[in-house]
Short mmCIF file of C-alpha atoms in Angstrom, two decimals:
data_model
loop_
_atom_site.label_atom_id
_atom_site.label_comp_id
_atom_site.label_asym_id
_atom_site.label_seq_id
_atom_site.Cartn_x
_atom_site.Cartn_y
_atom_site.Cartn_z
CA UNK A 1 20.12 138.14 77.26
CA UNK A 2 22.88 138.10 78.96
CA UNK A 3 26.07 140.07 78.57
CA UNK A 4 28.57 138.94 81.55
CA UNK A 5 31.60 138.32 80.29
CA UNK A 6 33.38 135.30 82.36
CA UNK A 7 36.49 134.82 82.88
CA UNK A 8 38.66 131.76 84.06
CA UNK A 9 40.17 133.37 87.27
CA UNK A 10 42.41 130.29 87.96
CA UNK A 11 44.30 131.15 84.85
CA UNK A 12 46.66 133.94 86.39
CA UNK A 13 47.21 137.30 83.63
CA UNK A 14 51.16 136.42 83.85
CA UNK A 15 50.43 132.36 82.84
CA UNK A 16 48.23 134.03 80.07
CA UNK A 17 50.41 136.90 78.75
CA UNK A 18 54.11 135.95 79.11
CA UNK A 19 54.30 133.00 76.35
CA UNK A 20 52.50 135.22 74.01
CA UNK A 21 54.44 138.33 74.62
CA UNK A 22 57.96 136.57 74.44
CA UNK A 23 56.36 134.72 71.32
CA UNK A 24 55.45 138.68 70.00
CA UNK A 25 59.25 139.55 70.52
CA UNK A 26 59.97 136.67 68.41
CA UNK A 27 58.04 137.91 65.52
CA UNK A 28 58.87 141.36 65.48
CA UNK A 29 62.94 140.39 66.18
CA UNK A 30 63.47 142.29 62.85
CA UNK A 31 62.20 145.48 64.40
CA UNK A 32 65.39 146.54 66.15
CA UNK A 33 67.35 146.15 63.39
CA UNK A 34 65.85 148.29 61.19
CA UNK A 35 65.01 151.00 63.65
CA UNK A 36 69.11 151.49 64.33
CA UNK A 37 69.72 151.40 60.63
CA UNK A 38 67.10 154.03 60.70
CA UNK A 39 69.16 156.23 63.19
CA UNK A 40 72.52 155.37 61.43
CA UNK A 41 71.13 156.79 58.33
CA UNK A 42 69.85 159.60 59.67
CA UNK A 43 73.35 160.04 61.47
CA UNK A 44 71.95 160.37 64.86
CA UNK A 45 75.44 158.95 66.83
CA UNK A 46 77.48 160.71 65.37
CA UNK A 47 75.35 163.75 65.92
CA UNK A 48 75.13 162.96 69.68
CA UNK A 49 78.80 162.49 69.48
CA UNK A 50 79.69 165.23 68.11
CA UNK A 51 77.00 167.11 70.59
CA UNK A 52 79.28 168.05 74.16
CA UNK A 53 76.39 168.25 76.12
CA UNK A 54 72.93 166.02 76.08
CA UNK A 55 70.95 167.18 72.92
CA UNK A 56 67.28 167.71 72.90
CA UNK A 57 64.54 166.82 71.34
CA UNK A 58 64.63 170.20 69.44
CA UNK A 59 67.70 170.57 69.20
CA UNK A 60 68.32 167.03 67.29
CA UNK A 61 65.03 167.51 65.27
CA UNK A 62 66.12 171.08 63.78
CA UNK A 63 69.16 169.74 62.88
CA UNK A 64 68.05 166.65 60.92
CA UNK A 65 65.31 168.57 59.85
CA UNK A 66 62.49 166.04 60.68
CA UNK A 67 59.32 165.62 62.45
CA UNK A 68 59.77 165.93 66.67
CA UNK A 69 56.95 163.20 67.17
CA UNK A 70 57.65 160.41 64.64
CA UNK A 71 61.58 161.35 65.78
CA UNK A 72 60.87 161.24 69.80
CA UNK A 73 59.20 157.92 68.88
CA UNK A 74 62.41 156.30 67.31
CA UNK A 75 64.24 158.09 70.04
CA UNK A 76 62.13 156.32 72.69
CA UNK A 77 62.02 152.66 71.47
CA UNK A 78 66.38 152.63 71.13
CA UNK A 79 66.56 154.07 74.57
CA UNK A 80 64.53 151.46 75.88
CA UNK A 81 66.85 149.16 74.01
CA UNK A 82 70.07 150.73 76.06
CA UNK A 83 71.17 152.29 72.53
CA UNK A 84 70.79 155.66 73.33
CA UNK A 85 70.57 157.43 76.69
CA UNK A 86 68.21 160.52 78.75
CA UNK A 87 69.52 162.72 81.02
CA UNK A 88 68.46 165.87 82.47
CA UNK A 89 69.06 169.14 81.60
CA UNK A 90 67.22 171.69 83.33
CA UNK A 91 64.40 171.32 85.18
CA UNK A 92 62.16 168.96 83.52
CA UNK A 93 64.04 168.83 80.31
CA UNK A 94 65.80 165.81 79.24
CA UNK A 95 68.67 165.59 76.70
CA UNK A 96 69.57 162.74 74.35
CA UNK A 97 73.19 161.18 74.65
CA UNK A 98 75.67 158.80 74.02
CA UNK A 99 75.56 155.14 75.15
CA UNK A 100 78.19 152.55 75.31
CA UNK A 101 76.28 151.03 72.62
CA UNK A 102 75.69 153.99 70.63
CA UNK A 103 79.30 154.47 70.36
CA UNK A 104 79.73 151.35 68.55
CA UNK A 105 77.01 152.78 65.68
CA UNK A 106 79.00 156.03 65.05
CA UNK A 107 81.05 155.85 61.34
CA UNK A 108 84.60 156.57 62.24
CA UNK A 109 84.38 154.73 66.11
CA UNK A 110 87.58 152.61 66.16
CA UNK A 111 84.81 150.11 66.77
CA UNK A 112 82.21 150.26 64.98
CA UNK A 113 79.96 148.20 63.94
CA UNK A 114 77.66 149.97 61.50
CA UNK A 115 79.12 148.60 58.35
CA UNK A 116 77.58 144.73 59.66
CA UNK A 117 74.51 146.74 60.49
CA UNK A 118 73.98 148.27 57.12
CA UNK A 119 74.87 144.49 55.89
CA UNK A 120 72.43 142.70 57.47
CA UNK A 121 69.61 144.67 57.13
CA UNK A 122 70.61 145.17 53.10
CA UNK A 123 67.65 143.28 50.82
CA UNK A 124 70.00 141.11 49.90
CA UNK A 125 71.24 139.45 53.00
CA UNK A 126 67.70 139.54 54.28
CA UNK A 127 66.16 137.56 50.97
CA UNK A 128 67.24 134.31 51.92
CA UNK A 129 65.34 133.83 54.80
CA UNK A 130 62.42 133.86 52.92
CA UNK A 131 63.55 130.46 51.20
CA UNK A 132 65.25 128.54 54.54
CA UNK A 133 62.08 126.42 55.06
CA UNK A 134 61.89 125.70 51.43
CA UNK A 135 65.65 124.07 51.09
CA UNK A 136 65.01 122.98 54.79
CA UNK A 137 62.05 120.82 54.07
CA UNK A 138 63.71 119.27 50.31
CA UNK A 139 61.84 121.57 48.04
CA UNK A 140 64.70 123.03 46.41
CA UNK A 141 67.91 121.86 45.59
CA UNK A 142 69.71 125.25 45.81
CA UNK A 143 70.73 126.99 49.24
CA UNK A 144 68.25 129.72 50.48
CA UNK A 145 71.26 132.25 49.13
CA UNK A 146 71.26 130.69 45.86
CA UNK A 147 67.77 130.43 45.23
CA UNK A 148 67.12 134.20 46.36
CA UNK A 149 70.24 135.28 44.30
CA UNK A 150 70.94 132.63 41.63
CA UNK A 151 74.22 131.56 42.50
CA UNK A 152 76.12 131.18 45.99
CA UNK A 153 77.21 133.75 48.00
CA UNK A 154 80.59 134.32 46.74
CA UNK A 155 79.62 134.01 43.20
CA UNK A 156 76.95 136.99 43.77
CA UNK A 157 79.19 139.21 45.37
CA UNK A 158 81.77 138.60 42.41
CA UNK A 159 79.45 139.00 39.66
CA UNK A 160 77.92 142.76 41.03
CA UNK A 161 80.72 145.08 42.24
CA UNK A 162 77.80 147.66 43.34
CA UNK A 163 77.70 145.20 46.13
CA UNK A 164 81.08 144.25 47.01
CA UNK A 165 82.26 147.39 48.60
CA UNK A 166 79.17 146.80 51.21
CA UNK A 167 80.14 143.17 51.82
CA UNK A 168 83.74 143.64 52.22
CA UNK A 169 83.09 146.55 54.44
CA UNK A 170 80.66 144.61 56.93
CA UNK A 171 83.75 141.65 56.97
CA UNK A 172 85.92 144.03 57.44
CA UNK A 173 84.51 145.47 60.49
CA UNK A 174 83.68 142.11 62.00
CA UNK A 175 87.40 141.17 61.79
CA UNK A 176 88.66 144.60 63.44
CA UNK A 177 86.28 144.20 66.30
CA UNK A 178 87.53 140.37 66.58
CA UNK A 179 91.24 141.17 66.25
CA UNK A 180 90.88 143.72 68.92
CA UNK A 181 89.38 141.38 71.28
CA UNK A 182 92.04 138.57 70.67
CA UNK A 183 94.21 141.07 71.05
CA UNK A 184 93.22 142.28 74.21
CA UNK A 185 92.04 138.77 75.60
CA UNK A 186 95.35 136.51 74.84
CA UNK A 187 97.91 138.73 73.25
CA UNK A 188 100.19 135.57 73.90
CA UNK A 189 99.18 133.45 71.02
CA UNK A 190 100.76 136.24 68.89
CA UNK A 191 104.09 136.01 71.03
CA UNK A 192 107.43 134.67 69.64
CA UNK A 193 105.89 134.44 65.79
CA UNK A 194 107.91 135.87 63.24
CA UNK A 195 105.44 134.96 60.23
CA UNK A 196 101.98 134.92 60.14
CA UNK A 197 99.57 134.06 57.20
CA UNK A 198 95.90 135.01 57.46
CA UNK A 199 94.21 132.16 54.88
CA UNK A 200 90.93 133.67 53.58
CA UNK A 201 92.35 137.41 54.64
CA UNK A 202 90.16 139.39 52.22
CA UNK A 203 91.35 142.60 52.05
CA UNK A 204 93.29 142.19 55.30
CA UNK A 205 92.01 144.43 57.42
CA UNK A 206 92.47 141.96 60.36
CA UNK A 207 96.35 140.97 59.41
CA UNK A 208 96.81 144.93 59.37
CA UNK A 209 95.55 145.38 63.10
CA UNK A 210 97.61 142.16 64.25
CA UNK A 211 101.04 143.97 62.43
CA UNK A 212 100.05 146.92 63.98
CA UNK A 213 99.69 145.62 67.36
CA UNK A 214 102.31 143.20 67.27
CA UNK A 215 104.80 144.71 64.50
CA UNK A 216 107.86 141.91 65.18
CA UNK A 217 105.24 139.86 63.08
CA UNK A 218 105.23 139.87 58.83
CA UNK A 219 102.11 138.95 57.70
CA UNK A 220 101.05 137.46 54.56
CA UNK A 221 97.54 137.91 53.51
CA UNK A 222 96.01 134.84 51.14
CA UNK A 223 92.72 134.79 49.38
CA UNK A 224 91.45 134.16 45.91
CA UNK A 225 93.38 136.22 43.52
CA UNK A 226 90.18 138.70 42.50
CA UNK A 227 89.89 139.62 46.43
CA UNK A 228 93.78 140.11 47.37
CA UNK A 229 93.76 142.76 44.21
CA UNK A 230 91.97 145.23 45.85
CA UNK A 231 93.72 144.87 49.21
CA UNK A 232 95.48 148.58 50.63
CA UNK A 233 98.85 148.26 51.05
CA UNK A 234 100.43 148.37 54.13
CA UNK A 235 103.66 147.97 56.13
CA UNK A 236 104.57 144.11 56.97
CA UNK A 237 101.77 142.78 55.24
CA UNK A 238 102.36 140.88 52.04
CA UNK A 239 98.98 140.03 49.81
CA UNK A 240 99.52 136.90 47.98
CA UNK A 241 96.75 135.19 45.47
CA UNK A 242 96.14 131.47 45.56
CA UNK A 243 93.42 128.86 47.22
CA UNK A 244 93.54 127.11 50.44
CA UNK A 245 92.76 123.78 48.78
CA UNK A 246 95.96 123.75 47.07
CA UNK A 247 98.39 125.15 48.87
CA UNK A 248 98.93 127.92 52.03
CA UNK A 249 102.07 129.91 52.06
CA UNK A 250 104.49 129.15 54.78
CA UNK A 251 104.89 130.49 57.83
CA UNK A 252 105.21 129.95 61.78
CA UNK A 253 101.46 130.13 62.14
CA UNK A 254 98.27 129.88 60.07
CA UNK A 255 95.58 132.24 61.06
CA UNK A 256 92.45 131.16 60.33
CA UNK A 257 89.41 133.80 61.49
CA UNK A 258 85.57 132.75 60.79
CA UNK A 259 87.22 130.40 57.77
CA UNK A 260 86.08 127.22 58.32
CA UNK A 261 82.45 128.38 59.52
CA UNK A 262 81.46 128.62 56.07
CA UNK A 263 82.96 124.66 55.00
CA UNK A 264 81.25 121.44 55.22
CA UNK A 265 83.51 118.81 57.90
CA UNK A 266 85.33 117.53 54.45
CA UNK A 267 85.97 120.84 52.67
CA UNK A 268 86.84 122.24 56.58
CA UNK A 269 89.49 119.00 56.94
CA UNK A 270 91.16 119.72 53.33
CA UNK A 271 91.73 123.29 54.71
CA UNK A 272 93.10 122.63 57.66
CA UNK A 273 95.84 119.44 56.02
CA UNK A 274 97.01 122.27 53.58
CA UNK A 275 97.88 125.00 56.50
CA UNK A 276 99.09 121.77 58.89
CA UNK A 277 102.13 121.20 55.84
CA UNK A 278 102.41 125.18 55.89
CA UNK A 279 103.89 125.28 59.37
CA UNK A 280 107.20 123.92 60.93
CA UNK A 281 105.83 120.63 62.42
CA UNK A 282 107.80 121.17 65.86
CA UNK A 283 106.90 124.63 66.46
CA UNK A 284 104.46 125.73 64.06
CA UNK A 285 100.59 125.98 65.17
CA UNK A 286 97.03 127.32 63.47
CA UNK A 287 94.70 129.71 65.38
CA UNK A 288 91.31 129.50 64.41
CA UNK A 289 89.48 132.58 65.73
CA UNK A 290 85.53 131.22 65.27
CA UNK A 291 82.83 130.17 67.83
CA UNK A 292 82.86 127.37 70.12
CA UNK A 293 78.80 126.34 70.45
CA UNK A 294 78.12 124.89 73.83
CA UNK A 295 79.42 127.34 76.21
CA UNK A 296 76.32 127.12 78.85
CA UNK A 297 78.61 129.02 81.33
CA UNK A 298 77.96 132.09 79.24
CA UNK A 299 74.11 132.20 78.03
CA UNK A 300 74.79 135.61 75.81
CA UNK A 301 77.20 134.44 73.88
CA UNK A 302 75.89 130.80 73.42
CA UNK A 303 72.56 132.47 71.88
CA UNK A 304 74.87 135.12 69.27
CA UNK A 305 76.73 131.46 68.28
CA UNK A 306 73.36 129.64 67.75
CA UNK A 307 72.08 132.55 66.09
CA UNK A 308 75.34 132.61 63.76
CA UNK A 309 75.01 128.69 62.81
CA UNK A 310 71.14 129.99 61.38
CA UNK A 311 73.29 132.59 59.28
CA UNK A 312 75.80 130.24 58.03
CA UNK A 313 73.11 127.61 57.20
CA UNK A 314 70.88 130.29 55.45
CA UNK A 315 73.82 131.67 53.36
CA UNK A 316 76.45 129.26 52.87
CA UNK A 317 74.39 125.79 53.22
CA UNK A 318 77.62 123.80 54.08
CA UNK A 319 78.88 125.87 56.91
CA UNK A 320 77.60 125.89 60.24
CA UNK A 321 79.06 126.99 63.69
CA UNK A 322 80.77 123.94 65.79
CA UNK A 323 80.75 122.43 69.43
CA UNK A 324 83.43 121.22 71.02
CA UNK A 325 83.20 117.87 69.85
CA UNK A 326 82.73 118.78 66.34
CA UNK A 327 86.03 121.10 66.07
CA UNK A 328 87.79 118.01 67.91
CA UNK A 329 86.70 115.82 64.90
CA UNK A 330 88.34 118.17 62.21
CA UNK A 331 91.55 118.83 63.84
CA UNK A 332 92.26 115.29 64.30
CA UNK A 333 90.85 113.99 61.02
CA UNK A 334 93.08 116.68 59.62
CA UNK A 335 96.24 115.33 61.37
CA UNK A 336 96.77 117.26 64.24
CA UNK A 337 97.18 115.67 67.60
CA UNK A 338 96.00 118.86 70.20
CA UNK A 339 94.47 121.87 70.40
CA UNK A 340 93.55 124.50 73.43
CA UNK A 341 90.38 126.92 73.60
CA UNK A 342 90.88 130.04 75.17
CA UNK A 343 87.60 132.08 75.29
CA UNK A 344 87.53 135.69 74.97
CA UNK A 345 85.07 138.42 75.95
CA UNK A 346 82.84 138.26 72.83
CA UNK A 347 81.30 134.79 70.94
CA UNK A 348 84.47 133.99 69.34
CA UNK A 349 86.99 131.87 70.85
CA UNK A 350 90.94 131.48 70.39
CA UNK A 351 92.00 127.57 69.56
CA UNK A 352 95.58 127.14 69.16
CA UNK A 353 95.80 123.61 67.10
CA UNK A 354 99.47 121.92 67.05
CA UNK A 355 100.82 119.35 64.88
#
């Protein structure tokens, strides 16, 4: 009998390996996610954080209290993921620390991002992509949101408060982290405004950091009347109740940030013809703060856009992330005659749309 095994030596072991282990990372994409909601649960930035010096493996076990092998195993897969970092100690000792993207998982970092972590990886923003190929392929008539939840995703979050604080948490923290880097990027597009109104504010955390950084500005924060009820108070922000399909307060400029991402092109149009009769028609301009799909010149931040049109499909159903050509369409079906896109340094862009 025989037992030689053969094997096809003009088949090299990269041609053989590579589209199945890219394929692999595919699949388990879900892994990363939960493994750093793992660490921020188990507070492990803010422990390094707090820590002045590299922390061991000890040292960080005794204090959460936990096994030092299943722990040195979470420790090892986000350090090869640039989350956390090694460093030497003494002799052969390495300590755990601090990266640059460990910072942004630590609960009071000015930006953090942990609230969107704890978001996304919540059962309920992960149920509905269970039922995308379903409403994909005509089975179902309701969005994969709807039928995971029952109703949309701003009816869910309405009907069970044990959820809302969550939700408006993880958009809060989104719009911080955007503000700053419009901020930062083209601080001009706030320049010379004396009113600003930020249509679909929530609980306007982002109209609080553009006051803040810009305080010759009074901002007037508009969403649904339930949502603008639980907004904090602050200085030079006003919170006024209403809906963008009937009307948008005045003011020198509409501010519109990751708004119209979750319309269809006709529900997106009738937004944007109710803040074009907002603003003085010779002076008066929107800035839309969304993503701009298409930008090739940038592969990173293309992928986070396409990867943000699967999210808006998946829980909205009518909104989806736009190229060029598609936020040309609604701007000048809406009535405007010319916009600019300025991009910044993370997947949003700036467009400043005139009258």
């Amino acid at each position: 009998m025989n037992s030689e095994i053969k094997i096809d030596k003009n088949i090299s072991k990269g041609e053989e390996l590579a589209p199945h282990e890219e394929m692999l990372g595919i699949i388990l994409g879900f892994i990363p996610l939960a493994v750093v909601k793992c660490a921020i649960d188990l507070g492990i930035p803010d422990i390094l954080d707090n820590h002045e010096s590299p922390m061991t493996l000890d040292d960080l076990a005794s204090q959460l209290k936990c096994p030092k092998s299943s722990l040195y195993r979470i420790m090892r897969f986000l350090i090869r993921y640039n989350v956390f970092q090694e460093k030497p100690i003494i002799s052969e000792t390495v300590g755990y620390t601090q990266s640059p993207l460990s910072r942004l998982l630590t609960r009071s970092g000015k930006h953090s991002v942990t609230d969107i972590a704890l978001l996304q990886s919540s059962p309920v923003m992960m149920a509905p992509w269970n039922t995308l190929s379903a409403w994909i392929s005509g089975k179902g008539d309701s969005s994969p949101f709807e039928a995971a939840h029952g109703t949309d995703v701003w009816g869910f979050f309405a009907a069970n408060p044990s959820h809302i604080k969550p939700f408006n948490d993880g958009m809060a923290c989104d719009a911080r982290a955007a503000v700053t880097a419009v901020i930062e990027g083209c601080p001009e597009v706030f320049s010379g405004l004396r009113t600003l109104v930020d249509v679909g504010g929530a609980d306007g955390a982002a109209l609080r950091s553009i006051v803040e950084a810009c305080p010759w500005i009074n901002g007037i924060n508009f969403d649904l009347p339930h949502v603008v009820s639980e907004a904090q108070e602050s200085v030079g922000v006003q919170h006024v109740g209403g809906n963008m399909f009937d009307y948008v307060p005045k003011a020198d400029a509409v501010y519109l940030m990751k708004v119209l991402h979750d319309w269809a092109d006709d529900e997106c149009i009738a937004i944007l013809r109710r803040c074009r009769e907002a603003i003085p028609q010779d002076t008066g301009k929107v800035i839309v703060v969304d993503a701009v799909l298409g930008r090739e010149e940038d592969h990173k931040i293309n992928k986070v856009g396409l990867m943000l049109d699967m999210a808006m499909m998946t829980y909205t159903s009518k909104g989806k992330e736009r190229t060029y050509e598609e936020w040309a369409y609604v701007f000048y079906e809406a009535g405007f005659t010319r916009f600019t896109i300025k991009h910044i340094q993370i997947y949003h862009s700036v467009i400043e749309v005139y009258p």
